[in-house]
Every structure is written in C-alpha cells, then in structure tokens.
Amino acid sequence: MVNKCRTVGSKWVKTKVLLLNKELRKFVPETRVYSQTNLLHMLNKHKMVYIKPIHGSFGQGVIRVEKNDKYRYQAGQTAKSFGTFQGLFAALSKAKLNRSYLVQQGIHLLTHQKRIFDTRIMVQKNPHNTWEATGYIGRVAHPRKIVTNFHNSGKPLPLELLLGSYLKSQKKSDYIQSLRHLGYRIATHYQKSYPGFKEIGVDIGIDKHLKPWVLEVNTAPDPFIFNQLKNKKMFYKVLRYARANGRFLRVKRK
Ligand SMILES: Nc1ncnc2c1ncn2[C@@H]1O[C@H](COP(=O)(O)OP(=O)(O)O)[C@@H](O)[C@H]1O
Ligand SMILES: [Mg+2]
C-alpha cells in the first residue's frame, strides 16, 4: 500500500502501519479498538490502560483506567471509582465523547517532581531530502493530569533536565541519541507506505526500566513547542526545515 498524502489523522491506521515492522513493533504498547470486550481483556492483562479518541489531539478526551481492588478512571482532573467492571463501563460510556476510541496498554511513565513526563522527538526531511531528528523535548504533565500535552497544561522542558535523576553525563547523551535514532527509524519506516510524509513528531513514553514506548506518531507536528526552550537553537532549525517543507510560510504582501 502506497499513499501520497502528507498527513494521517487516524491513530489506529498509524499504529497498524508501525506494527508491520518487526523491529519497531517492540516499542508499541498493545493497542486495540475500544469495545467492552477489549477493555475488559486489556484491563485484566495490563491493570492500567489509556483510552483515547482515534482522531484526537492535544490530549483531549484521553482517559486513564486502572484495575486494582477497584476499578478507577481519570479524565481531566476528575477521577471516579467503581466496585464492578459493569459500573465502570456504564460510567465510561457516559463520560466518553461520541467518537471511536482506542484502548492502549498504559505505560508507567517516569516522573519529575512527582509529575509524569514523556518526550517528543521531531524528525524532518532536511534540505538534502533525507530524514533528520532535528528536535527533542520533554513534557511534564500538570500535577493532577494524566496527559503531558502543552495544550493541556503540560510544561515543555529540556529532556536533559528531566532525565537528570535517572541518567548522568555520557549515558544520558547516549540515551537521548537512541531516542532520536528511534524517531529516525520510525520516519524511514513510514516513508515506505507514505512517501509524501515530510515531518513526524513521535511521542515517546519512558517506563521505569528506561524502555521507550511509542505512544503516538503525529504527522503535522507543532514546531512551536520548541520555542518554549530557553535555548532557541533547536527551534530555529525545526522552523527553518518546516518552512522548507512548505509549512508555516509567511504570507507575502502585494
Ligand atoms: N499508553 C499510554 N501510556 C501512558 N501515557 C499515555 C499513553 N497514551 C497516551 N498517554 C499520555 O497521553 C498523552 C496524549 O496521548 P496521545 O496518544 O499523544 O494523543 P494526543 O493526540 O491527544 O496527543 C501522551 O502525550 C501521554 O502523556
Ligand atoms: Mg500526542
């Protein structure tokens, strides 16, 4: 299947394309289309799952569900508990937007000052028309939220800072390098099915064993998040490449 489009909205389509690659598959949390049966199965297996709209963005509509002695879900800053799966499922049906969803194995993300964080790796076609990992940034969630998105009160910070309590000096740089390389591999893989792609932004969650997990691949990634860093070097490059790729062009006056 070869498709000329520059972007793909459906998280389900993007996940299935990633799963075609046996090396990259290892980094994808188990994902299914949301249904009562799939939710029950995934909760029994993983104990913590994320439910997210197939066509969502900005962390909107994302729900975390947990099973311990009780069933619990959190959406935004609201959390609710239930004694039975039926109770949980009925409440979720009310809380969910009227759209299709995925249910995904939940990753226990690393934390910074008790707030979860994940990372965004920006990979772009460069002027030589080859893929380059041009940007990387960490995103810390609001203390009472379960998503890290900047448009959902998340705070973008240098990844070096956030990884600082887990890795030091050379190990830390090597680790960041490996995340960038993972982003690069993902871009070249997508290119086979989607030769029109010019930029991707990979959301990578890191678990307590420092294993990276691909939470989402964005095909129209926001360059401006990098403008949140004090050091503007990355931002300038990301924006320069985005413009060379035909995005965010200034409107010319006559
Ligand atoms: N499987 C998961 N495990 C842990 N956290 C997740 C998972 N999926 C999503 N998240 C959190 O929710 C955020 C939003 O989810 P994402 O799939 O990126 O959708 P969106 O398009 O809304 O950004 C992620 O950046 C991450 O913080
Ligand atoms: Mg995202």
CSV table of C-alpha atoms in Angstrom, one decimal, residues 96-211:
chain,number,residue,atom,x,y,z
A,96,LYS,CA,-16.7,9.5,26.6
A,97,LEU,CA,-17.3,11.8,23.6
A,98,ASN,CA,-19.4,10.4,20.9
A,99,ARG,CA,-16.4,9.1,18.8
A,100,SER,CA,-14.4,6.0,18.2
A,101,TYR,CA,-11.6,5.2,20.6
A,102,LEU,CA,-8.5,3.0,21.1
A,103,VAL,CA,-7.6,1.2,24.3
A,104,GLN,CA,-3.9,1.0,24.8
A,105,GLN,CA,-1.6,-0.7,27.4
A,106,GLY,CA,-0.8,2.1,29.9
A,107,ILE,CA,2.9,2.9,30.4
A,108,HIS,CA,4.0,3.9,33.9
A,109,LEU,CA,5.9,7.0,32.9
A,110,LEU,CA,9.0,8.4,34.6
A,111,THR,CA,8.3,11.4,36.8
A,112,HIS,CA,9.9,14.8,37.5
A,113,GLN,CA,8.9,16.3,40.9
A,114,LYS,CA,6.1,13.7,41.1
A,115,ARG,CA,4.7,14.7,37.8
A,116,ILE,CA,4.7,12.3,34.8
A,117,PHE,CA,6.6,13.2,31.7
A,118,ASP,CA,7.2,12.0,28.2
A,119,THR,CA,9.2,13.1,25.2
A,120,ARG,CA,8.6,14.5,21.8
A,121,ILE,CA,11.1,13.7,19.0
A,122,MET,CA,10.8,15.8,15.9
A,123,VAL,CA,12.0,14.1,12.7
A,124,GLN,CA,12.0,16.1,9.4
A,125,LYS,CA,13.1,15.9,5.9
A,126,ASN,CA,16.2,18.1,5.6
A,127,PRO,CA,17.4,20.2,2.5
A,128,HIS,CA,19.2,17.0,1.3
A,129,ASN,CA,15.8,15.3,1.3
A,130,THR,CA,16.9,12.8,3.9
A,131,TRP,CA,15.4,12.3,7.4
A,132,GLU,CA,17.0,14.0,10.3
A,133,ALA,CA,16.0,14.0,14.0
A,134,THR,CA,16.0,17.8,14.5
A,135,GLY,CA,14.4,18.3,17.9
A,136,TYR,CA,13.8,16.6,21.2
A,137,ILE,CA,12.0,17.9,24.2
A,138,GLY,CA,10.5,16.6,27.5
A,139,ARG,CA,6.9,17.4,28.5
A,140,VAL,CA,5.8,17.3,32.2
A,141,ALA,CA,2.2,16.9,33.0
A,142,HIS,CA,0.2,19.2,35.2
A,143,PRO,CA,0.4,17.6,38.8
A,144,ARG,CA,-3.2,16.4,38.7
A,145,LYS,CA,-3.4,15.3,35.0
A,146,ILE,CA,-2.7,12.1,33.1
A,147,VAL,CA,-1.6,13.7,29.8
A,148,THR,CA,1.6,15.8,29.1
A,149,ASN,CA,0.4,17.9,26.2
A,150,PHE,CA,1.4,21.5,26.2
A,151,HIS,CA,-2.2,22.4,25.1
A,152,ASN,CA,-3.4,20.5,28.2
A,153,SER,CA,-1.4,22.5,30.9
A,154,GLY,CA,1.8,20.4,30.3
A,155,LYS,CA,5.1,22.1,30.6
A,156,PRO,CA,7.8,21.6,28.0
A,157,LEU,CA,11.3,21.4,29.5
A,158,PRO,CA,14.8,20.3,28.3
A,159,LEU,CA,14.9,16.5,28.2
A,160,GLU,CA,18.4,16.5,29.7
A,161,LEU,CA,16.9,18.1,32.8
A,162,LEU,CA,14.0,15.6,33.1
A,163,LEU,CA,16.3,12.6,32.6
A,164,GLY,CA,18.8,14.0,35.1
A,165,SER,CA,17.6,12.0,38.1
A,166,TYR,CA,17.7,8.7,36.0
A,167,LEU,CA,20.9,9.0,33.9
A,168,LYS,CA,24.1,11.0,34.1
A,169,SER,CA,26.6,12.5,31.6
A,170,GLN,CA,27.6,10.2,28.7
A,171,LYS,CA,24.9,7.7,29.5
A,172,LYS,CA,22.3,10.4,29.3
A,173,SER,CA,23.5,11.7,26.0
A,174,ASP,CA,23.7,8.2,24.6
A,175,TYR,CA,20.2,7.6,25.7
A,176,ILE,CA,18.8,10.7,24.1
A,177,GLN,CA,20.7,9.8,20.9
A,178,SER,CA,19.0,6.4,21.0
A,179,LEU,CA,15.6,8.1,21.2
A,180,ARG,CA,16.4,10.3,18.3
A,181,HIS,CA,17.5,7.2,16.3
A,182,LEU,CA,14.3,5.5,17.1
A,183,GLY,CA,12.4,8.6,15.7
A,184,TYR,CA,14.6,8.3,12.6
A,185,ARG,CA,13.8,4.6,12.1
A,186,ILE,CA,10.1,5.3,12.5
A,187,ALA,CA,10.2,8.0,9.9
A,188,THR,CA,12.0,5.8,7.3
A,189,HIS,CA,9.6,3.0,8.0
A,190,TYR,CA,6.5,5.3,7.4
A,191,GLN,CA,8.1,6.6,4.3
A,192,LYS,CA,7.7,3.2,2.6
A,193,SER,CA,3.9,3.4,2.9
A,194,TYR,CA,3.7,7.2,2.8
A,195,PRO,CA,6.3,8.7,0.6
A,196,GLY,CA,4.5,12.1,1.0
A,197,PHE,CA,5.4,12.4,4.7
A,198,LYS,CA,7.9,15.2,5.3
A,199,GLU,CA,7.8,15.6,9.1
A,200,ILE,CA,6.8,13.5,12.1
A,201,GLY,CA,6.6,14.2,15.8
A,202,VAL,CA,6.9,11.0,17.9
A,203,ASP,CA,5.5,10.9,21.4
A,204,ILE,CA,7.7,8.6,23.4
A,205,GLY,CA,6.9,7.5,26.9
A,206,ILE,CA,9.7,6.0,29.1
A,207,ASP,CA,9.0,3.4,31.7
A,208,LYS,CA,10.8,2.6,35.0
A,209,HIS,CA,13.2,0.3,33.2
A,210,LEU,CA,14.0,3.1,30.8
A,211,LYS,CA,12.4,1.3,27.9
